[in-house]
Amino acid sequence: RIFVLGIGFFTLCFLMTSLGGQFSAKRLGDSPFTIRTEVMGALESRGVLRRMSDMLEMLMKRMDVLARLENSTDFHKGDEARFPLDRFQPAPGLMERIQAIAQNVSDIAVKVDQILRNSLLNGKVVEGRRDQCEVPRDPKFPDCAGKVEWMRARWTSDPCYAFFGVDGTECSFLIYLSEVEWFCPPLPWRNRTAALPSPPPLPRVQAAFRSDLAHLLELIGTGKESLSFMKKRIRHLAQQWMRAARRLEQKLKGRQRDQKHILIHIGFLTEESGDVFSPRVLKGGPLGEMVQWADILAALFLLGHSLRVTVSLKELQSHLGVPPGRGNCPLTNPLPFDLIYTDYHGLQQMKQHMGLSFKKYRCRVRVIDTFGTEPAYNHEEYATLRGYRTNWGYWNLQPTQFMTMFPHTPDNSFMGFVSEELNRTERQFIKSNKVSSMAVVYGKEASIWKGKEKFLAILNKYMEIHGTVYYETQRPPEVPAFVKNHGLLPQHEFQQLLRKAKLFIGFGFPYEGPAPLEAIANGCVFLQARFNPPHSSLNHEFFRGKPTSREVSSQHPYAEDFIGKPHVWTVDYNNSEEFEAAIKTIMRTQVDPYLPYEYTCEGMLERIHAYIQHQDFCTTSSPPLPPKAKSPAMQSPPSPLALSPNATHLVWSPSASRDPHAWPPVDSLQVWVSETQHSCTETCRRHGLVCEPTFFRFLNKKEVFLQLSITCDSTEYEMNHLYPAVAENVHECYLQKEPLLFSCAGYNTKYRRLCPCRDYRKGQVALCRDCL
């Protein structure tokens, strides 16, 4: 009986496996997230049933032989002890049952064959010539034949094809490739109601500033320590966020703002990416990314936009409308989100599961990218050819779709985060309670302290040293006995420690975190090491593989370049005399708490508002580039630029037309020529300006060289992230062939670059003076 049940169960499983995908794929009302079986075609399904019938028939024959052997007296002689055949004796009627199962499977095979044949015949009646489709030869669809050939060989490789109605016939291939994908022309005999114009979209809901963050905390969800950390931060800064939102609302004076539907997918917190951050939240691990994500969520919510927050791949698939299978097919419906904020992990997950829809909708993506992605690493072909390929680049996005924690390079958009602001009473309290001989070390991980005994010994001569290094049972051996280690502190207690301390000192790592800004905002002086030579992917393991060639001259370049003395001191730690002299001077120096406006709640709200209102990577198009030919006689429209009154640079000509919707406004443009050892980022900064990559398109003309009195014996169009530029010693001029490679970063001693610069708002480097 057990044997019979086993045979029956085996048969049932085989039937479900063979036919489940075939039938379930036809039920379009089923949830697309419950169908995961490999789909077989009609011929394959019939073949499986026939093979099962043959197997059972063979099994029945072998059992019949076994039964005859049982009756053989010769077989029993002398072997009873070794082969007790009564154990194998079939139960009464076993043969009849096996025979019945075989007959049933055979009957099922015949019926399924009839059903499939009738289905195909009905399809022919409904759709006309279902089995008689020919691959169209249309020059507008040159890839059609190749895609049909691929479908013939591989249509069973992903269940999503059957989900969209592909059944192995030529017509189903063409229907899919013309109506779901877009590689073939529509079939003339198909019902064309789907192609009728869709009704006009409903009027946009206007975004209204919110005054309560409670619903946002519900949207974020629970279940991870990282989410708990982010929610605590949002609650702690809630009053500051809401005051800032009221001030920005007054500043905008009722300006109309469309409410955007925004998906926030934090990819590094998903289980599929390893979620290395959540377990480390309580153990002193890096929190900078979670600080930034918490602030992004708060800003988007208070600006009045509709949000969905996901930290799992299953939720992402559900919100996007991913079809069943392995990610080869487009989304089942148009993307319901105007914007998607994610990180590199989330970007990879979306590409794996959105099929061709990823290319269609990637213009809506904003990538939160801590260290930045330069254009040379972003352009896949160029990165591969020129050796800029890394694990994190080559996405072919607009470089300003990458949003950074600090304004590393203007090629990317500066997203940032916020630090806590102090009111007048708090500032006065800090000034009167500072302990001039108290220092706090930047570094919660014990490894940061290793090898720093020399610096600590010098510092200990003048100041009481405090640490916040995580430990479970005993003091980490890397932390000297004379250091007062508080262990890992909650954010509020850490702030109280900074408000007492005079000095916040870094030992070179971590790079560019939020803590130095928090310390400066609480009235500390930040002391950090100067790197000589600068750290980069060429000489330091931490930066190796990151999509940037940026050279880091100190632990916190933003603090060094944008804040500086007296709040920030950058010294050579290898020079003991310079290090000791800096400590003595800092102890005598009085500083007030300082926080750059761009790192306040209002500054971040202002910045994100401007990005949402003005950055449109889906419809904005640059003027067409010159043709591929390299003829020096090529004609192009006259330059809208004019020489400045002092003849040092170019500005937007007063007589040139202005696009009122252009952002940033074109009249903020200035064109300067770099020195050979300077990037455009450095060139613009030396003139008190910021490089603006969206303006490169106005410089990419031969006439601009002439306006700047640059002699060009030849002019070439090539792919190079340093162009437009001139090689002066040979009088060769170069223009950019690929718009995605326009880059503020990078230099070569051979070239002087043409650099587009703009002005910026005081304390808000991301925005020009008229950009809000």
mmCIF file of C-alpha atoms in Angstrom, residues 235-528:
data_model
loop_
_atom_site.group_PDB
_atom_site.id
_atom_site.type_symbol
_atom_site.label_atom_id
_atom_site.label_comp_id
_atom_site.label_asym_id
_atom_site.label_seq_id
_atom_site.Cartn_x
_atom_site.Cartn_y
_atom_site.Cartn_z
ATOM 1 C CA ARG A 235 12.010 61.911 16.133
ATOM 2 C CA HIS A 236 14.989 63.686 17.709
ATOM 3 C CA LEU A 237 15.147 66.309 14.938
ATOM 4 C CA ALA A 238 11.389 66.556 14.351
ATOM 5 C CA GLN A 239 10.935 70.061 15.774
ATOM 6 C CA GLN A 240 13.860 71.428 13.777
ATOM 7 C CA TRP A 241 12.540 69.823 10.588
ATOM 8 C CA MET A 242 9.084 71.309 11.051
ATOM 9 C CA ARG A 243 10.385 74.810 11.819
ATOM 10 C CA ALA A 244 12.556 74.619 8.705
ATOM 11 C CA ALA A 245 9.591 73.486 6.587
ATOM 12 C CA ARG A 246 7.549 76.495 7.758
ATOM 13 C CA ARG A 247 10.391 78.885 6.863
ATOM 14 C CA LEU A 248 10.807 77.396 3.376
ATOM 15 C CA GLU A 249 7.033 77.513 2.815
ATOM 16 C CA GLN A 250 7.086 81.242 3.553
ATOM 17 C CA LYS A 251 10.101 81.718 1.283
ATOM 18 C CA LEU A 252 8.359 80.017 -1.656
ATOM 19 C CA LYS A 253 5.251 82.202 -1.183
ATOM 20 C CA GLY A 254 2.663 79.690 -2.276
ATOM 21 C CA ARG A 255 4.491 78.596 -5.433
ATOM 22 C CA GLN A 256 2.750 75.677 -7.165
ATOM 23 C CA ARG A 257 4.467 72.307 -6.671
ATOM 24 C CA ASP A 258 3.228 69.013 -8.112
ATOM 25 C CA GLN A 259 3.112 66.148 -5.650
ATOM 26 C CA LYS A 260 5.456 63.392 -6.801
ATOM 27 C CA HIS A 261 4.928 59.686 -6.233
ATOM 28 C CA ILE A 262 8.287 58.534 -4.881
ATOM 29 C CA LEU A 263 9.661 55.082 -4.114
ATOM 30 C CA ILE A 264 12.513 54.928 -1.595
ATOM 31 C CA HIS A 265 14.304 51.579 -1.840
ATOM 32 C CA ILE A 266 17.253 51.270 0.557
ATOM 33 C CA GLY A 267 19.085 48.442 -1.162
ATOM 34 C CA PHE A 268 21.958 48.005 1.309
ATOM 35 C CA LEU A 269 19.439 47.074 4.029
ATOM 36 C CA THR A 270 17.922 44.175 2.049
ATOM 37 C CA GLU A 271 18.763 40.614 3.026
ATOM 38 C CA GLU A 272 19.878 39.903 -0.556
ATOM 39 C CA SER A 273 22.665 42.504 -0.266
ATOM 40 C CA GLY A 274 23.767 41.118 3.095
ATOM 41 C CA ASP A 275 22.451 43.980 5.282
ATOM 42 C CA VAL A 276 25.810 44.378 6.979
ATOM 43 C CA PHE A 277 24.731 47.628 8.630
ATOM 44 C CA SER A 278 21.862 46.533 10.876
ATOM 45 C CA PRO A 279 23.941 44.155 13.068
ATOM 46 C CA ARG A 280 26.608 46.857 13.483
ATOM 47 C CA VAL A 281 24.314 49.691 14.575
ATOM 48 C CA LEU A 282 24.724 48.741 18.237
ATOM 49 C CA LYS A 283 28.431 47.930 17.890
ATOM 50 C CA GLY A 284 29.868 51.221 16.692
ATOM 51 C CA GLY A 285 29.642 50.471 12.982
ATOM 52 C CA PRO A 286 29.464 53.271 10.386
ATOM 53 C CA LEU A 287 26.197 55.168 10.625
ATOM 54 C CA GLY A 288 26.774 57.886 8.013
ATOM 55 C CA GLU A 289 24.628 56.224 5.344
ATOM 56 C CA MET A 290 21.724 55.717 7.745
ATOM 57 C CA VAL A 291 21.996 59.319 8.973
ATOM 58 C CA GLN A 292 21.704 60.471 5.371
ATOM 59 C CA TRP A 293 18.784 58.176 4.508
ATOM 60 C CA ALA A 294 16.862 59.266 7.611
ATOM 61 C CA ASP A 295 17.280 62.905 6.599
ATOM 62 C CA ILE A 296 16.279 62.225 2.976
ATOM 63 C CA LEU A 297 13.081 60.525 4.148
ATOM 64 C CA ALA A 298 12.232 63.409 6.464
ATOM 65 C CA ALA A 299 12.871 66.046 3.783
ATOM 66 C CA LEU A 300 10.826 64.305 1.043
ATOM 67 C CA PHE A 301 7.934 63.698 3.445
ATOM 68 C CA LEU A 302 7.807 67.261 4.795
ATOM 69 C CA LEU A 303 7.901 68.677 1.249
ATOM 70 C CA GLY A 304 4.534 66.968 0.780
ATOM 71 C CA HIS A 305 5.310 64.120 -1.597
ATOM 72 C CA SER A 306 3.714 60.659 -1.602
ATOM 73 C CA LEU A 307 6.224 58.047 -0.422
ATOM 74 C CA ARG A 308 6.640 54.276 -0.408
ATOM 75 C CA VAL A 309 9.566 52.852 1.568
ATOM 76 C CA THR A 310 11.048 49.391 0.961
ATOM 77 C CA VAL A 311 13.952 47.509 2.509
ATOM 78 C CA SER A 312 13.237 44.098 0.961
ATOM 79 C CA LEU A 313 13.428 42.696 -2.552
ATOM 80 C CA LYS A 314 9.925 41.217 -2.316
ATOM 81 C CA GLU A 315 8.432 44.633 -1.520
ATOM 82 C CA LEU A 316 10.387 46.196 -4.372
ATOM 83 C CA GLN A 317 9.025 43.656 -6.856
ATOM 84 C CA SER A 318 5.497 44.206 -5.592
ATOM 85 C CA HIS A 319 5.648 48.004 -5.884
ATOM 86 C CA LEU A 320 7.224 47.925 -9.351
ATOM 87 C CA GLY A 321 4.880 45.275 -10.790
ATOM 88 C CA VAL A 322 7.567 42.762 -11.699
ATOM 89 C CA PRO A 323 6.271 39.756 -13.724
ATOM 90 C CA PRO A 324 7.003 36.233 -12.488
ATOM 91 C CA GLY A 325 10.287 34.682 -13.449
ATOM 92 C CA ARG A 326 13.915 35.669 -13.590
ATOM 93 C CA GLY A 327 13.678 39.304 -14.642
ATOM 94 C CA ASN A 328 13.881 39.079 -18.446
ATOM 95 C CA CYS A 329 10.475 40.661 -19.148
ATOM 96 C CA PRO A 330 9.338 44.280 -18.808
ATOM 97 C CA LEU A 331 7.048 45.428 -16.005
ATOM 98 C CA THR A 332 3.407 44.391 -16.230
ATOM 99 C CA ASN A 333 2.154 48.005 -16.064
ATOM 100 C CA PRO A 334 3.595 51.512 -16.467
ATOM 101 C CA LEU A 335 5.845 52.510 -13.577
ATOM 102 C CA PRO A 336 3.625 54.158 -10.917
ATOM 103 C CA PHE A 337 6.443 56.330 -9.492
ATOM 104 C CA ASP A 338 7.738 59.672 -10.718
ATOM 105 C CA LEU A 339 11.023 59.226 -8.840
ATOM 106 C CA ILE A 340 12.940 56.350 -7.254
ATOM 107 C CA TYR A 341 15.606 57.041 -4.632
ATOM 108 C CA THR A 342 17.921 54.086 -4.114
ATOM 109 C CA ASP A 343 21.599 53.158 -3.758
ATOM 110 C CA TYR A 344 23.984 51.040 -5.817
ATOM 111 C CA HIS A 345 22.633 47.799 -4.311
ATOM 112 C CA GLY A 346 19.067 48.808 -5.136
ATOM 113 C CA LEU A 347 20.083 49.899 -8.627
ATOM 114 C CA GLN A 348 21.512 46.433 -9.288
ATOM 115 C CA GLN A 349 18.357 44.772 -7.926
ATOM 116 C CA MET A 350 16.109 46.881 -10.154
ATOM 117 C CA LYS A 351 18.176 46.083 -13.233
ATOM 118 C CA GLN A 352 17.945 42.344 -12.479
ATOM 119 C CA HIS A 353 14.150 42.363 -12.126
ATOM 120 C CA MET A 354 12.808 45.072 -14.466
ATOM 121 C CA GLY A 355 14.003 43.663 -17.811
ATOM 122 C CA LEU A 356 13.802 46.219 -20.628
ATOM 123 C CA SER A 357 11.770 48.519 -18.377
ATOM 124 C CA PHE A 358 14.941 49.413 -16.495
ATOM 125 C CA LYS A 359 16.362 51.161 -19.549
ATOM 126 C CA LYS A 360 13.028 52.876 -20.146
ATOM 127 C CA TYR A 361 12.608 54.194 -16.604
ATOM 128 C CA ARG A 362 16.168 54.688 -15.369
ATOM 129 C CA CYS A 363 15.842 58.435 -16.003
ATOM 130 C CA ARG A 364 13.578 58.526 -12.916
ATOM 131 C CA VAL A 365 16.209 57.013 -10.627
ATOM 132 C CA ARG A 366 18.252 59.020 -8.114
ATOM 133 C CA VAL A 367 21.227 57.110 -6.676
ATOM 134 C CA ILE A 368 22.398 57.975 -3.157
ATOM 135 C CA ASP A 369 26.140 57.569 -3.639
ATOM 136 C CA THR A 370 28.371 58.340 -0.642
ATOM 137 C CA PHE A 371 31.642 59.019 -2.467
ATOM 138 C CA GLY A 372 30.410 59.974 -5.936
ATOM 139 C CA THR A 373 30.649 58.567 -9.473
ATOM 140 C CA GLU A 374 32.637 60.488 -12.052
ATOM 141 C CA PRO A 375 31.572 60.478 -15.737
ATOM 142 C CA ALA A 376 34.631 58.510 -16.874
ATOM 143 C CA TYR A 377 33.474 55.602 -14.667
ATOM 144 C CA ASN A 378 29.773 55.996 -15.493
ATOM 145 C CA HIS A 379 30.018 55.569 -19.292
ATOM 146 C CA GLU A 380 30.231 51.808 -19.834
ATOM 147 C CA GLU A 381 31.998 51.736 -23.205
ATOM 148 C CA TYR A 382 34.480 54.453 -22.277
ATOM 149 C CA ALA A 383 35.190 52.946 -18.851
ATOM 150 C CA THR A 384 35.890 49.572 -20.454
ATOM 151 C CA LEU A 385 38.160 50.960 -23.175
ATOM 152 C CA ARG A 386 40.096 53.380 -20.946
ATOM 153 C CA GLY A 387 40.523 51.304 -17.787
ATOM 154 C CA TYR A 388 37.925 53.089 -15.641
ATOM 155 C CA ARG A 389 35.738 50.016 -15.162
ATOM 156 C CA THR A 390 34.982 49.222 -11.492
ATOM 157 C CA ASN A 391 32.434 47.215 -9.527
ATOM 158 C CA TRP A 392 30.272 50.293 -8.962
ATOM 159 C CA GLY A 393 30.247 52.380 -12.145
ATOM 160 C CA TYR A 394 29.255 51.903 -15.833
ATOM 161 C CA TRP A 395 25.509 52.645 -15.481
ATOM 162 C CA ASN A 396 25.263 55.202 -18.316
ATOM 163 C CA LEU A 397 23.096 57.481 -16.185
ATOM 164 C CA GLN A 398 23.263 61.245 -16.298
ATOM 165 C CA PRO A 399 26.068 61.934 -13.781
ATOM 166 C CA THR A 400 23.839 64.345 -11.840
ATOM 167 C CA GLN A 401 21.508 61.425 -11.076
ATOM 168 C CA PHE A 402 24.125 60.351 -8.512
ATOM 169 C CA MET A 403 23.632 62.223 -5.233
ATOM 170 C CA THR A 404 26.490 62.512 -2.749
ATOM 171 C CA MET A 405 26.960 63.094 0.972
ATOM 172 C CA PHE A 406 29.403 65.973 0.401
ATOM 173 C CA PRO A 407 29.970 68.214 -2.651
ATOM 174 C CA HIS A 408 32.924 66.165 -3.923
ATOM 175 C CA THR A 409 32.488 66.889 -7.599
ATOM 176 C CA PRO A 410 29.841 69.057 -9.297
ATOM 177 C CA ASP A 411 29.418 66.231 -11.822
ATOM 178 C CA ASN A 412 27.094 64.686 -9.236
ATOM 179 C CA SER A 413 24.258 66.331 -7.321
ATOM 180 C CA PHE A 414 25.031 67.210 -3.730
ATOM 181 C CA MET A 415 22.368 65.632 -1.497
ATOM 182 C CA GLY A 416 23.988 65.971 1.947
ATOM 183 C CA PHE A 417 22.403 65.447 5.373
ATOM 184 C CA VAL A 418 21.703 67.654 8.408
ATOM 185 C CA SER A 419 23.376 68.409 11.717
ATOM 186 C CA GLU A 420 21.537 69.591 14.775
ATOM 187 C CA GLU A 421 21.186 73.350 15.061
ATOM 188 C CA LEU A 422 21.599 75.171 18.372
ATOM 189 C CA ASN A 423 19.385 77.960 19.595
ATOM 190 C CA ARG A 424 20.811 81.096 21.199
ATOM 191 C CA THR A 425 20.512 79.738 24.741
ATOM 192 C CA GLU A 426 22.302 76.503 23.847
ATOM 193 C CA ARG A 427 25.087 78.359 22.070
ATOM 194 C CA GLN A 428 25.661 80.583 25.095
ATOM 195 C CA PHE A 429 25.658 77.593 27.439
ATOM 196 C CA ILE A 430 28.288 75.837 25.314
ATOM 197 C CA LYS A 431 30.566 78.871 25.244
ATOM 198 C CA SER A 432 30.468 79.222 29.023
ATOM 199 C CA ASN A 433 30.979 75.506 29.772
ATOM 200 C CA LYS A 434 33.733 74.505 27.364
ATOM 201 C CA VAL A 435 36.632 72.617 28.940
ATOM 202 C CA SER A 436 39.708 73.887 27.097
ATOM 203 C CA SER A 437 41.767 70.840 28.089
ATOM 204 C CA MET A 438 39.299 68.182 26.929
ATOM 205 C CA ALA A 439 39.611 66.266 23.633
ATOM 206 C CA VAL A 440 37.381 63.615 22.033
ATOM 207 C CA VAL A 441 38.837 61.166 19.507
ATOM 208 C CA TYR A 442 36.928 60.562 16.243
ATOM 209 C CA GLY A 443 36.601 56.774 15.936
ATOM 210 C CA LYS A 444 34.232 54.199 17.429
ATOM 211 C CA GLU A 445 36.124 51.158 16.154
ATOM 212 C CA ALA A 446 39.202 49.960 18.018
ATOM 213 C CA SER A 447 41.190 49.437 14.796
ATOM 214 C CA ILE A 448 41.264 53.202 14.217
ATOM 215 C CA TRP A 449 43.382 53.644 17.363
ATOM 216 C CA LYS A 450 45.999 51.084 16.383
ATOM 217 C CA GLY A 451 49.451 52.608 15.828
ATOM 218 C CA LYS A 452 48.431 56.056 17.108
ATOM 219 C CA GLU A 453 50.319 55.865 20.433
ATOM 220 C CA LYS A 454 52.763 58.629 19.440
ATOM 221 C CA PHE A 455 50.032 61.206 18.707
ATOM 222 C CA LEU A 456 48.034 60.225 21.774
ATOM 223 C CA ALA A 457 51.095 60.602 24.029
ATOM 224 C CA ILE A 458 51.689 64.159 22.773
ATOM 225 C CA LEU A 459 48.015 65.034 23.106
ATOM 226 C CA ASN A 460 47.890 63.557 26.608
ATOM 227 C CA LYS A 461 50.541 66.064 27.762
ATOM 228 C CA TYR A 462 48.042 68.895 27.271
ATOM 229 C CA MET A 463 44.512 67.500 27.273
ATOM 230 C CA GLU A 464 42.287 64.891 28.885
ATOM 231 C CA ILE A 465 41.420 62.389 26.144
ATOM 232 C CA HIS A 466 37.975 60.805 25.792
ATOM 233 C CA GLY A 467 36.912 57.974 23.485
ATOM 234 C CA THR A 468 33.665 56.323 22.419
ATOM 235 C CA VAL A 469 34.998 52.927 21.348
ATOM 236 C CA TYR A 470 32.624 49.999 21.397
ATOM 237 C CA TYR A 471 33.433 47.087 23.717
ATOM 238 C CA GLU A 472 31.392 44.232 25.190
ATOM 239 C CA THR A 473 33.272 42.899 28.210
ATOM 240 C CA GLN A 474 36.732 44.437 28.494
ATOM 241 C CA ARG A 475 38.580 47.533 27.379
ATOM 242 C CA PRO A 476 39.953 47.252 23.812
ATOM 243 C CA PRO A 477 43.752 46.822 23.992
ATOM 244 C CA GLU A 478 44.253 49.438 21.246
ATOM 245 C CA VAL A 479 42.909 52.192 23.543
ATOM 246 C CA PRO A 480 45.606 53.385 26.015
ATOM 247 C CA ALA A 481 44.881 53.305 29.748
ATOM 248 C CA PHE A 482 45.064 57.108 30.064
ATOM 249 C CA VAL A 483 42.067 57.498 27.694
ATOM 250 C CA LYS A 484 38.657 57.769 29.328
ATOM 251 C CA ASN A 485 36.577 55.467 27.144
ATOM 252 C CA HIS A 486 32.803 55.909 27.437
ATOM 253 C CA GLY A 487 31.927 53.009 25.149
ATOM 254 C CA LEU A 488 29.375 53.452 22.399
ATOM 255 C CA LEU A 489 27.091 56.372 23.359
ATOM 256 C CA PRO A 490 23.559 57.172 22.222
ATOM 257 C CA GLN A 491 23.443 60.189 19.930
ATOM 258 C CA HIS A 492 22.141 62.552 22.625
ATOM 259 C CA GLU A 493 24.903 61.623 25.089
ATOM 260 C CA PHE A 494 27.544 61.921 22.371
ATOM 261 C CA GLN A 495 26.282 65.443 21.652
ATOM 262 C CA GLN A 496 26.645 66.328 25.347
ATOM 263 C CA LEU A 497 30.241 65.086 25.295
ATOM 264 C CA LEU A 498 31.020 67.262 22.253
ATOM 265 C CA ARG A 499 29.474 70.304 23.922
ATOM 266 C CA LYS A 500 32.005 70.061 26.741
ATOM 267 C CA ALA A 501 35.079 69.223 24.646
ATOM 268 C CA LYS A 502 37.424 71.755 23.096
ATOM 269 C CA LEU A 503 38.967 69.468 20.490
ATOM 270 C CA PHE A 504 37.644 66.747 18.191
ATOM 271 C CA ILE A 505 40.604 64.909 16.676
ATOM 272 C CA GLY A 506 40.686 62.526 13.729
ATOM 273 C CA PHE A 507 43.367 59.955 12.970
ATOM 274 C CA GLY A 508 42.745 59.615 9.227
ATOM 275 C CA PHE A 509 39.725 57.330 9.199
ATOM 276 C CA PRO A 510 36.737 57.158 8.709
ATOM 277 C CA TYR A 511 36.705 59.379 5.643
ATOM 278 C CA GLU A 512 34.127 62.144 5.252
ATOM 279 C CA GLY A 513 31.592 61.149 7.882
ATOM 280 C CA PRO A 514 29.008 63.403 9.579
ATOM 281 C CA ALA A 515 30.707 63.478 13.020
ATOM 282 C CA PRO A 516 33.190 66.342 12.307
ATOM 283 C CA LEU A 517 30.323 68.625 11.254
ATOM 284 C CA GLU A 518 28.423 67.713 14.433
ATOM 285 C CA ALA A 519 31.518 68.505 16.500
ATOM 286 C CA ILE A 520 32.047 71.897 14.807
ATOM 287 C CA ALA A 521 28.336 72.669 15.264
ATOM 288 C CA ASN A 522 28.816 72.004 18.996
ATOM 289 C CA GLY A 523 31.739 74.417 19.304
ATOM 290 C CA CYS A 524 34.671 71.987 18.907
ATOM 291 C CA VAL A 525 37.767 72.567 16.828
ATOM 292 C CA PHE A 526 38.370 69.688 14.409
ATOM 293 C CA LEU A 527 42.007 68.623 14.028
ATOM 294 C CA GLN A 528 42.825 66.228 11.178
#
